[in-house]
Amino acid sequence: PQTPSATVVANQRAFRPQFGNITLHENSLNSNYNALTAKVEKRFSKGLTFLSSFTWAHNIDQGNEDLLDGGSGSVTSWDMSRERANSNLDRRRAFVLNAVYELPFGRGRSLVTSGPAAAIFGGWQLGGIYSKYSGLAIGHTINVDNQNLGGAVRGDWVSNPNLPSGQRTIDRWFNTSFVVPSAPGVVSNAGRNLIYAPGRENVDLMVSRRFNMPWEGHYLQFRFESFNLFNHANFGSPNTGVGTPNAGKITTAEDPRRIQFALKYAF
């Protein structure tokens, strides 16, 4: 159906109600991406190398490639202007720093080149990755369908769904009253992807030591690696079904700290 209805549900007002949904792949969507990027890099010298990058961006589109699969992703498939909004890939800020440092001790280094101290402190290497990302834009629904169009139902906008950072909790990540049901027979006016999910922050650490063997080109490497070193809680996306008991609640998270040891023989 191309118009809403106050009383008759969508599947009774379709052009050909005797047929079921037809999957449609249509190459007609539009997207726009703008970004500022900055990079600081130090190539390997004196035992140190690092690469740091920052991106500040905004991604706008009319939906994912599979938006029209089954016909239920958009509010009105004949008017895609309603869908123009923050992309599912819209991550406003991203910062990544990775570094490797060989300690300056032991044979061939600048400090403590011989003796027992060189044997103890030589050959060590530190490495790590620090990453910090802002959250992705996510969509919502509302549990009252007054449109009867068969498409997405988002309700009417009342207020900003994104709470101040000090008010966000895993039990109420966003303002769950930011939309209300539209009037009967009226298309709702709330856009898509209005909510921002939690960001992500992580530190990975690597400590290794190389033991040269008596044979040329042979060495033994010990590695200690910790993923999510500080056991930072990176939460998943909240439930965005407005009007349901779990609206605004987060029930998932990424992996906690993981530690592993490895021993590698290279020849």
PDB file of C-alpha atoms in Angstrom:
ATOM      1  CA  PRO A   1       0.000   0.000   0.000  1.00  0.00           C
ATOM      2  CA  GLN A   2       1.119   3.537  -0.771  1.00  0.00           C
ATOM      3  CA  THR A   3      -0.942   5.264   1.903  1.00  0.00           C
ATOM      4  CA  PRO A   4      -1.390   4.620   5.619  1.00  0.00           C
ATOM      5  CA  SER A   5      -4.653   3.486   7.156  1.00  0.00           C
ATOM      6  CA  ALA A   6      -6.192   3.995  10.550  1.00  0.00           C
ATOM      7  CA  THR A   7      -7.941   0.638  10.561  1.00  0.00           C
ATOM      8  CA  VAL A   8      -6.968  -1.763   7.743  1.00  0.00           C
ATOM      9  CA  VAL A   9      -3.642  -3.587   8.079  1.00  0.00           C
ATOM     10  CA  ALA A  10      -1.091  -3.404   5.287  1.00  0.00           C
ATOM     11  CA  ASN A  11      -1.299  -6.956   3.941  1.00  0.00           C
ATOM     12  CA  GLN A  12      -5.013  -6.485   3.262  1.00  0.00           C
ATOM     13  CA  ARG A  13      -4.372  -3.320   1.237  1.00  0.00           C
ATOM     14  CA  ALA A  14      -1.469  -4.500  -0.926  1.00  0.00           C
ATOM     15  CA  PHE A  15      -1.722  -4.135  -4.699  1.00  0.00           C
ATOM     16  CA  ARG A  16      -2.044  -7.910  -5.034  1.00  0.00           C
ATOM     17  CA  PRO A  17      -2.992  -9.263  -1.601  1.00  0.00           C
ATOM     18  CA  GLN A  18      -3.128 -12.835  -2.906  1.00  0.00           C
ATOM     19  CA  PHE A  19       0.674 -12.876  -3.241  1.00  0.00           C
ATOM     20  CA  GLY A  20       3.276 -12.960  -0.490  1.00  0.00           C
ATOM     21  CA  ASN A  21       6.288 -10.647  -0.147  1.00  0.00           C
ATOM     22  CA  ILE A  22       8.694 -10.497  -3.067  1.00  0.00           C
ATOM     23  CA  THR A  23      12.400  -9.988  -2.398  1.00  0.00           C
ATOM     24  CA  LEU A  24      13.630  -6.926  -4.254  1.00  0.00           C
ATOM     25  CA  HIS A  25      17.232  -5.913  -4.942  1.00  0.00           C
ATOM     26  CA  GLU A  26      17.295  -2.400  -6.309  1.00  0.00           C
ATOM     27  CA  ASN A  27      20.421  -0.409  -7.129  1.00  0.00           C
ATOM     28  CA  SER A  28      19.030   3.003  -6.247  1.00  0.00           C
ATOM     29  CA  LEU A  29      20.350   4.133  -2.872  1.00  0.00           C
ATOM     30  CA  ASN A  30      22.602   7.101  -2.154  1.00  0.00           C
ATOM     31  CA  SER A  31      25.388   7.629   0.370  1.00  0.00           C
ATOM     32  CA  ASN A  32      27.745  10.425   1.374  1.00  0.00           C
ATOM     33  CA  TYR A  33      30.936  10.270   3.436  1.00  0.00           C
ATOM     34  CA  ASN A  34      33.141  13.119   4.650  1.00  0.00           C
ATOM     35  CA  ALA A  35      36.147  12.813   6.919  1.00  0.00           C
ATOM     36  CA  LEU A  36      39.210  14.491   8.319  1.00  0.00           C
ATOM     37  CA  THR A  37      42.117  12.125   8.862  1.00  0.00           C
ATOM     38  CA  ALA A  38      45.490  12.648  10.520  1.00  0.00           C
ATOM     39  CA  LYS A  39      48.452  10.315  10.877  1.00  0.00           C
ATOM     40  CA  VAL A  40      51.704  10.433  12.844  1.00  0.00           C
ATOM     41  CA  GLU A  41      54.261   7.772  12.002  1.00  0.00           C
ATOM     42  CA  LYS A  42      57.793   6.933  13.109  1.00  0.00           C
ATOM     43  CA  ARG A  43      59.583   4.397  11.006  1.00  0.00           C
ATOM     44  CA  PHE A  44      61.733   1.888  12.816  1.00  0.00           C
ATOM     45  CA  SER A  45      64.944   3.417  14.174  1.00  0.00           C
ATOM     46  CA  LYS A  46      66.799   3.182  17.462  1.00  0.00           C
ATOM     47  CA  GLY A  47      64.540   0.308  18.424  1.00  0.00           C
ATOM     48  CA  LEU A  48      61.253   2.217  18.167  1.00  0.00           C
ATOM     49  CA  THR A  49      58.434   2.398  15.626  1.00  0.00           C
ATOM     50  CA  PHE A  50      54.873   3.636  16.011  1.00  0.00           C
ATOM     51  CA  LEU A  51      51.871   4.591  13.937  1.00  0.00           C
ATOM     52  CA  SER A  52      49.043   6.794  15.205  1.00  0.00           C
ATOM     53  CA  SER A  53      45.926   7.688  13.238  1.00  0.00           C
ATOM     54  CA  PHE A  54      42.786   9.704  13.940  1.00  0.00           C
ATOM     55  CA  THR A  55      39.593  10.003  11.896  1.00  0.00           C
ATOM     56  CA  TRP A  56      36.734  12.451  12.402  1.00  0.00           C
ATOM     57  CA  ALA A  57      33.942  11.549  10.022  1.00  0.00           C
ATOM     58  CA  HIS A  58      30.257  11.545   9.186  1.00  0.00           C
ATOM     59  CA  ASN A  59      28.571   8.942   7.018  1.00  0.00           C
ATOM     60  CA  ILE A  60      25.044   9.536   5.679  1.00  0.00           C
ATOM     61  CA  ASP A  61      23.022   7.154   3.508  1.00  0.00           C
ATOM     62  CA  GLN A  62      19.575   5.799   2.776  1.00  0.00           C
ATOM     63  CA  GLY A  63      20.233   2.341   4.132  1.00  0.00           C
ATOM     64  CA  ASN A  64      22.282  -0.817   3.885  1.00  0.00           C
ATOM     65  CA  GLU A  65      22.470  -2.836   0.701  1.00  0.00           C
ATOM     66  CA  ASP A  66      19.873  -5.215   2.108  1.00  0.00           C
ATOM     67  CA  LEU A  67      17.463  -2.453   3.192  1.00  0.00           C
ATOM     68  CA  LEU A  68      14.763  -3.429   0.669  1.00  0.00           C
ATOM     69  CA  ASP A  69      15.127  -7.214   1.044  1.00  0.00           C
ATOM     70  CA  GLY A  70      11.635  -8.397   1.896  1.00  0.00           C
ATOM     71  CA  GLY A  71      10.256  -4.867   1.674  1.00  0.00           C
ATOM     72  CA  SER A  72      10.242  -4.102   5.423  1.00  0.00           C
ATOM     73  CA  GLY A  73      13.434  -2.101   5.955  1.00  0.00           C
ATOM     74  CA  SER A  74      12.093   1.306   4.951  1.00  0.00           C
ATOM     75  CA  VAL A  75       8.954   3.139   6.006  1.00  0.00           C
ATOM     76  CA  THR A  76       7.823   3.732   2.417  1.00  0.00           C
ATOM     77  CA  SER A  77       9.806   2.018  -0.336  1.00  0.00           C
ATOM     78  CA  TRP A  78       8.593   4.539  -2.946  1.00  0.00           C
ATOM     79  CA  ASP A  79       9.895   7.541  -0.982  1.00  0.00           C
ATOM     80  CA  MET A  80      13.472   6.893   0.116  1.00  0.00           C
ATOM     81  CA  SER A  81      13.980  10.484   1.234  1.00  0.00           C
ATOM     82  CA  ARG A  82      12.479   9.401   4.558  1.00  0.00           C
ATOM     83  CA  GLU A  83      15.446   7.039   5.028  1.00  0.00           C
ATOM     84  CA  ARG A  84      18.264   9.564   4.554  1.00  0.00           C
ATOM     85  CA  ALA A  85      20.041   9.602   7.903  1.00  0.00           C
ATOM     86  CA  ASN A  86      23.164   8.533   9.784  1.00  0.00           C
ATOM     87  CA  SER A  87      24.565   5.378   8.262  1.00  0.00           C
ATOM     88  CA  ASN A  88      24.864   2.125  10.191  1.00  0.00           C
ATOM     89  CA  LEU A  89      28.599   2.653   9.611  1.00  0.00           C
ATOM     90  CA  ASP A  90      28.589   6.200  11.007  1.00  0.00           C
ATOM     91  CA  ARG A  91      31.432   6.271  13.514  1.00  0.00           C
ATOM     92  CA  ARG A  92      32.239   9.914  14.246  1.00  0.00           C
ATOM     93  CA  ARG A  93      35.669   9.482  15.888  1.00  0.00           C
ATOM     94  CA  ALA A  94      38.309   6.771  15.733  1.00  0.00           C
ATOM     95  CA  PHE A  95      41.827   6.788  17.197  1.00  0.00           C
ATOM     96  CA  VAL A  96      44.391   3.976  16.953  1.00  0.00           C
ATOM     97  CA  LEU A  97      47.988   3.886  18.190  1.00  0.00           C
ATOM     98  CA  ASN A  98      50.321   0.933  17.774  1.00  0.00           C
ATOM     99  CA  ALA A  99      53.971   0.785  18.766  1.00  0.00           C
ATOM    100  CA  VAL A 100      56.902  -1.604  19.069  1.00  0.00           C
ATOM    101  CA  TYR A 101      59.986  -0.876  21.189  1.00  0.00           C
ATOM    102  CA  GLU A 102      63.140  -2.958  21.518  1.00  0.00           C
ATOM    103  CA  LEU A 103      64.803  -2.322  24.864  1.00  0.00           C
ATOM    104  CA  PRO A 104      68.304  -0.842  24.389  1.00  0.00           C
ATOM    105  CA  PHE A 105      70.103  -3.542  26.374  1.00  0.00           C
ATOM    106  CA  GLY A 106      72.311  -6.430  25.330  1.00  0.00           C
ATOM    107  CA  ARG A 107      74.752  -7.235  22.563  1.00  0.00           C
ATOM    108  CA  GLY A 108      74.579  -4.758  19.695  1.00  0.00           C
ATOM    109  CA  ARG A 109      72.516  -2.246  21.695  1.00  0.00           C
ATOM    110  CA  SER A 110      73.427   1.124  23.163  1.00  0.00           C
ATOM    111  CA  LEU A 111      73.341   0.129  26.853  1.00  0.00           C
ATOM    112  CA  VAL A 112      74.618  -2.807  28.937  1.00  0.00           C
ATOM    113  CA  THR A 113      76.267  -4.546  26.017  1.00  0.00           C
ATOM    114  CA  SER A 114      78.059  -7.297  27.917  1.00  0.00           C
ATOM    115  CA  GLY A 115      78.133  -9.272  31.122  1.00  0.00           C
ATOM    116  CA  PRO A 116      75.376 -10.958  33.130  1.00  0.00           C
ATOM    117  CA  ALA A 117      73.126  -7.880  32.985  1.00  0.00           C
ATOM    118  CA  ALA A 118      73.208  -7.953  29.185  1.00  0.00           C
ATOM    119  CA  ALA A 119      72.212 -11.616  29.244  1.00  0.00           C
ATOM    120  CA  ILE A 120      69.291 -10.873  31.564  1.00  0.00           C
ATOM    121  CA  PHE A 121      67.968  -7.644  30.068  1.00  0.00           C
ATOM    122  CA  GLY A 122      68.942  -8.059  26.436  1.00  0.00           C
ATOM    123  CA  GLY A 123      66.612  -9.179  23.674  1.00  0.00           C
ATOM    124  CA  TRP A 124      63.354  -7.877  25.171  1.00  0.00           C
ATOM    125  CA  GLN A 125      60.695  -6.218  23.032  1.00  0.00           C
ATOM    126  CA  LEU A 126      57.491  -4.414  24.001  1.00  0.00           C
ATOM    127  CA  GLY A 127      54.532  -3.799  21.728  1.00  0.00           C
ATOM    128  CA  GLY A 128      50.973  -2.665  22.035  1.00  0.00           C
ATOM    129  CA  ILE A 129      47.839  -1.372  20.384  1.00  0.00           C
ATOM    130  CA  TYR A 130      45.544   1.274  21.864  1.00  0.00           C
ATOM    131  CA  SER A 131      42.213   1.953  20.176  1.00  0.00           C
ATOM    132  CA  LYS A 132      39.305   4.217  21.043  1.00  0.00           C
ATOM    133  CA  TYR A 133      36.154   4.509  18.930  1.00  0.00           C
ATOM    134  CA  SER A 134      32.905   6.382  19.342  1.00  0.00           C
ATOM    135  CA  GLY A 135      29.709   4.343  19.078  1.00  0.00           C
ATOM    136  CA  LEU A 136      27.878   3.449  15.880  1.00  0.00           C
ATOM    137  CA  ALA A 137      24.452   4.791  14.932  1.00  0.00           C
ATOM    138  CA  ILE A 138      21.659   2.267  15.447  1.00  0.00           C
ATOM    139  CA  GLY A 139      18.003   2.188  14.507  1.00  0.00           C
ATOM    140  CA  HIS A 140      14.888   1.724  16.617  1.00  0.00           C
ATOM    141  CA  THR A 141      11.294   0.573  16.384  1.00  0.00           C
ATOM    142  CA  ILE A 142       8.155   1.248  18.377  1.00  0.00           C
ATOM    143  CA  ASN A 143       5.697  -1.450  19.347  1.00  0.00           C
ATOM    144  CA  VAL A 144       2.538   0.394  18.193  1.00  0.00           C
ATOM    145  CA  ASP A 145       1.875   0.418  14.440  1.00  0.00           C
ATOM    146  CA  ASN A 146      -0.695   3.069  13.562  1.00  0.00           C
ATOM    147  CA  GLN A 147       0.616   3.389  10.003  1.00  0.00           C
ATOM    148  CA  ASN A 148      -0.376  -0.020   8.629  1.00  0.00           C
ATOM    149  CA  LEU A 149       2.067   0.350   5.754  1.00  0.00           C
ATOM    150  CA  GLY A 150       3.969  -2.900   6.203  1.00  0.00           C
ATOM    151  CA  GLY A 151       7.313  -1.093   6.550  1.00  0.00           C
ATOM    152  CA  ALA A 152       9.409   0.199   9.413  1.00  0.00           C
ATOM    153  CA  VAL A 153       7.540   1.790  12.330  1.00  0.00           C
ATOM    154  CA  ARG A 154       9.525   4.398  14.253  1.00  0.00           C
ATOM    155  CA  GLY A 155       6.915   6.625  15.917  1.00  0.00           C
ATOM    156  CA  ASP A 156       6.848  10.413  16.224  1.00  0.00           C
ATOM    157  CA  TRP A 157       9.873  12.305  17.519  1.00  0.00           C
ATOM    158  CA  VAL A 158       9.469  13.914  20.960  1.00  0.00           C
ATOM    159  CA  SER A 159      13.024  14.530  22.216  1.00  0.00           C
ATOM    160  CA  ASN A 160      16.676  13.629  21.760  1.00  0.00           C
ATOM    161  CA  PRO A 161      17.158   9.921  22.466  1.00  0.00           C
ATOM    162  CA  ASN A 162      20.823  10.244  23.465  1.00  0.00           C
ATOM    163  CA  LEU A 163      21.274  10.925  27.169  1.00  0.00           C
ATOM    164  CA  PRO A 164      24.205  12.917  28.618  1.00  0.00           C
ATOM    165  CA  SER A 165      27.176  10.639  29.256  1.00  0.00           C
ATOM    166  CA  GLY A 166      26.714  10.883  33.036  1.00  0.00           C
ATOM    167  CA  GLN A 167      23.176   9.498  32.817  1.00  0.00           C
ATOM    168  CA  ARG A 168      23.852   6.480  30.611  1.00  0.00           C
ATOM    169  CA  THR A 169      23.796   3.066  32.248  1.00  0.00           C
ATOM    170  CA  ILE A 170      23.519  -0.457  30.901  1.00  0.00           C
ATOM    171  CA  ASP A 171      19.931  -0.506  32.221  1.00  0.00           C
ATOM    172  CA  ARG A 172      18.973   2.751  30.476  1.00  0.00           C
ATOM    173  CA  TRP A 173      21.361   3.686  27.714  1.00  0.00           C
ATOM    174  CA  PHE A 174      19.031   6.122  25.968  1.00  0.00           C
ATOM    175  CA  ASN A 175      15.843   8.052  26.646  1.00  0.00           C
ATOM    176  CA  THR A 176      13.212   5.396  26.052  1.00  0.00           C
ATOM    177  CA  SER A 177      10.444   8.012  25.766  1.00  0.00           C
ATOM    178  CA  PHE A 178      11.958   9.906  22.855  1.00  0.00           C
ATOM    179  CA  VAL A 179       9.214   8.734  20.454  1.00  0.00           C
ATOM    180  CA  VAL A 180       5.483   8.123  20.796  1.00  0.00           C
ATOM    181  CA  PRO A 181       3.045   6.294  18.487  1.00  0.00           C
ATOM    182  CA  SER A 182       1.888   8.344  15.520  1.00  0.00           C
ATOM    183  CA  ALA A 183      -1.760   9.259  15.130  1.00  0.00           C
ATOM    184  CA  PRO A 184      -3.905   6.532  13.527  1.00  0.00           C
ATOM    185  CA  GLY A 185      -3.502   6.560   9.752  1.00  0.00           C
ATOM    186  CA  VAL A 186      -0.527   8.931   9.820  1.00  0.00           C
ATOM    187  CA  VAL A 187       3.047   8.107   8.798  1.00  0.00           C
ATOM    188  CA  SER A 188       5.387   8.635  11.760  1.00  0.00           C
ATOM    189  CA  ASN A 189       8.097  11.289  11.456  1.00  0.00           C
ATOM    190  CA  ALA A 190      11.059   9.866  13.434  1.00  0.00           C
ATOM    191  CA  GLY A 191      14.106   9.107  11.297  1.00  0.00           C
ATOM    192  CA  ARG A 192      16.360   6.078  11.313  1.00  0.00           C
ATOM    193  CA  ASN A 193      19.578   5.538  13.280  1.00  0.00           C
ATOM    194  CA  LEU A 194      18.947   8.255  15.860  1.00  0.00           C
ATOM    195  CA  ILE A 195      20.588   6.377  18.757  1.00  0.00           C
ATOM    196  CA  TYR A 196      24.317   5.991  19.301  1.00  0.00           C
ATOM    197  CA  ALA A 197      25.574   2.738  20.781  1.00  0.00           C
ATOM    198  CA  PRO A 198      28.427   2.590  23.321  1.00  0.00           C
ATOM    199  CA  GLY A 199      31.918   3.324  22.078  1.00  0.00           C
ATOM    200  CA  ARG A 200      34.881   0.993  22.350  1.00  0.00           C
ATOM    201  CA  GLU A 201      38.230   1.371  24.136  1.00  0.00           C
ATOM    202  CA  ASN A 202      40.897  -1.296  24.262  1.00  0.00           C
ATOM    203  CA  VAL A 203      44.578  -1.904  25.028  1.00  0.00           C
ATOM    204  CA  ASP A 204      46.504  -4.967  23.809  1.00  0.00           C
ATOM    205  CA  LEU A 205      50.014  -5.676  25.087  1.00  0.00           C
ATOM    206  CA  MET A 206      52.828  -7.876  23.836  1.00  0.00           C
ATOM    207  CA  VAL A 207      56.102  -8.667  25.653  1.00  0.00           C
ATOM    208  CA  SER A 208      58.615 -10.915  23.946  1.00  0.00           C
ATOM    209  CA  ARG A 209      62.213 -12.012  24.254  1.00  0.00           C
ATOM    210  CA  ARG A 210      64.488 -13.437  21.621  1.00  0.00           C
ATOM    211  CA  PHE A 211      67.091 -16.082  22.447  1.00  0.00           C
ATOM    212  CA  ASN A 212      69.672 -16.561  19.707  1.00  0.00           C
ATOM    213  CA  MET A 213      70.697 -20.163  19.064  1.00  0.00           C
ATOM    214  CA  PRO A 214      74.241 -21.375  18.264  1.00  0.00           C
ATOM    215  CA  TRP A 215      73.300 -21.798  14.620  1.00  0.00           C
ATOM    216  CA  GLU A 216      73.096 -18.854  12.230  1.00  0.00           C
ATOM    217  CA  GLY A 217      69.529 -17.660  11.644  1.00  0.00           C
ATOM    218  CA  HIS A 218      68.103 -19.812  14.425  1.00  0.00           C
ATOM    219  CA  TYR A 219      66.433 -18.271  17.452  1.00  0.00           C
ATOM    220  CA  LEU A 220      63.819 -18.995  20.096  1.00  0.00           C
ATOM    221  CA  GLN A 221      61.168 -16.388  20.874  1.00  0.00           C
ATOM    222  CA  PHE A 222      59.071 -16.252  24.031  1.00  0.00           C
ATOM    223  CA  ARG A 223      55.880 -14.152  23.837  1.00  0.00           C
ATOM    224  CA  PHE A 224      53.437 -12.926  26.446  1.00  0.00           C
ATOM    225  CA  GLU A 225      50.267 -11.351  25.025  1.00  0.00           C
ATOM    226  CA  SER A 226      47.293  -9.806  26.752  1.00  0.00           C
ATOM    227  CA  PHE A 227      44.192  -8.754  24.857  1.00  0.00           C
ATOM    228  CA  ASN A 228      42.037  -6.142  26.607  1.00  0.00           C
ATOM    229  CA  LEU A 229      44.853  -5.707  29.106  1.00  0.00           C
ATOM    230  CA  PHE A 230      42.879  -3.561  31.583  1.00  0.00           C
ATOM    231  CA  ASN A 231      39.732  -5.698  31.332  1.00  0.00           C
ATOM    232  CA  HIS A 232      37.742  -2.687  30.101  1.00  0.00           C
ATOM    233  CA  ALA A 233      34.046  -3.409  29.629  1.00  0.00           C
ATOM    234  CA  ASN A 234      33.088  -2.781  25.997  1.00  0.00           C
ATOM    235  CA  PHE A 235      29.323  -3.136  25.935  1.00  0.00           C
ATOM    236  CA  GLY A 236      27.156  -4.151  23.000  1.00  0.00           C
ATOM    237  CA  SER A 237      24.223  -2.238  21.563  1.00  0.00           C
ATOM    238  CA  PRO A 238      21.097  -1.619  23.664  1.00  0.00           C
ATOM    239  CA  ASN A 239      17.684  -3.047  22.912  1.00  0.00           C
ATOM    240  CA  THR A 240      16.012  -0.396  20.748  1.00  0.00           C
ATOM    241  CA  GLY A 241      12.461  -1.721  20.724  1.00  0.00           C
ATOM    242  CA  VAL A 242      10.701   1.302  22.267  1.00  0.00           C
ATOM    243  CA  GLY A 243       7.656   0.288  24.262  1.00  0.00           C
ATOM    244  CA  THR A 244       9.035  -3.147  25.176  1.00  0.00           C
ATOM    245  CA  PRO A 245      10.189  -4.116  28.703  1.00  0.00           C
ATOM    246  CA  ASN A 246      13.873  -4.345  27.691  1.00  0.00           C
ATOM    247  CA  ALA A 247      14.037  -1.030  25.823  1.00  0.00           C
ATOM    248  CA  GLY A 248      17.309   0.781  26.512  1.00  0.00           C
ATOM    249  CA  LYS A 249      18.937  -2.201  28.247  1.00  0.00           C
ATOM    250  CA  ILE A 250      22.318  -3.631  27.267  1.00  0.00           C
ATOM    251  CA  THR A 251      22.775  -7.354  27.811  1.00  0.00           C
ATOM    252  CA  THR A 252      25.932  -8.128  25.807  1.00  0.00           C
ATOM    253  CA  ALA A 253      29.618  -7.220  25.948  1.00  0.00           C
ATOM    254  CA  GLU A 254      32.838  -8.063  24.158  1.00  0.00           C
ATOM    255  CA  ASP A 255      35.413 -10.489  25.539  1.00  0.00           C
ATOM    256  CA  PRO A 256      37.053  -9.759  28.901  1.00  0.00           C
ATOM    257  CA  ARG A 257      40.815  -9.803  29.378  1.00  0.00           C
ATOM    258  CA  ARG A 258      42.563 -12.737  27.698  1.00  0.00           C
ATOM    259  CA  ILE A 259      46.170 -13.778  28.307  1.00  0.00           C
ATOM    260  CA  GLN A 260      48.275 -16.192  26.324  1.00  0.00           C
ATOM    261  CA  PHE A 261      51.880 -17.408  26.272  1.00  0.00           C
ATOM    262  CA  ALA A 262      53.728 -18.673  23.248  1.00  0.00           C
ATOM    263  CA  LEU A 263      57.103 -20.162  22.411  1.00  0.00           C
ATOM    264  CA  LYS A 264      58.320 -20.014  18.818  1.00  0.00           C
ATOM    265  CA  TYR A 265      61.360 -21.578  17.226  1.00  0.00           C
ATOM    266  CA  ALA A 266      62.523 -19.857  14.028  1.00  0.00           C
ATOM    267  CA  PHE A 267      65.088 -21.267  11.627  1.00  0.00           C
TER     268      PHE A 267
END
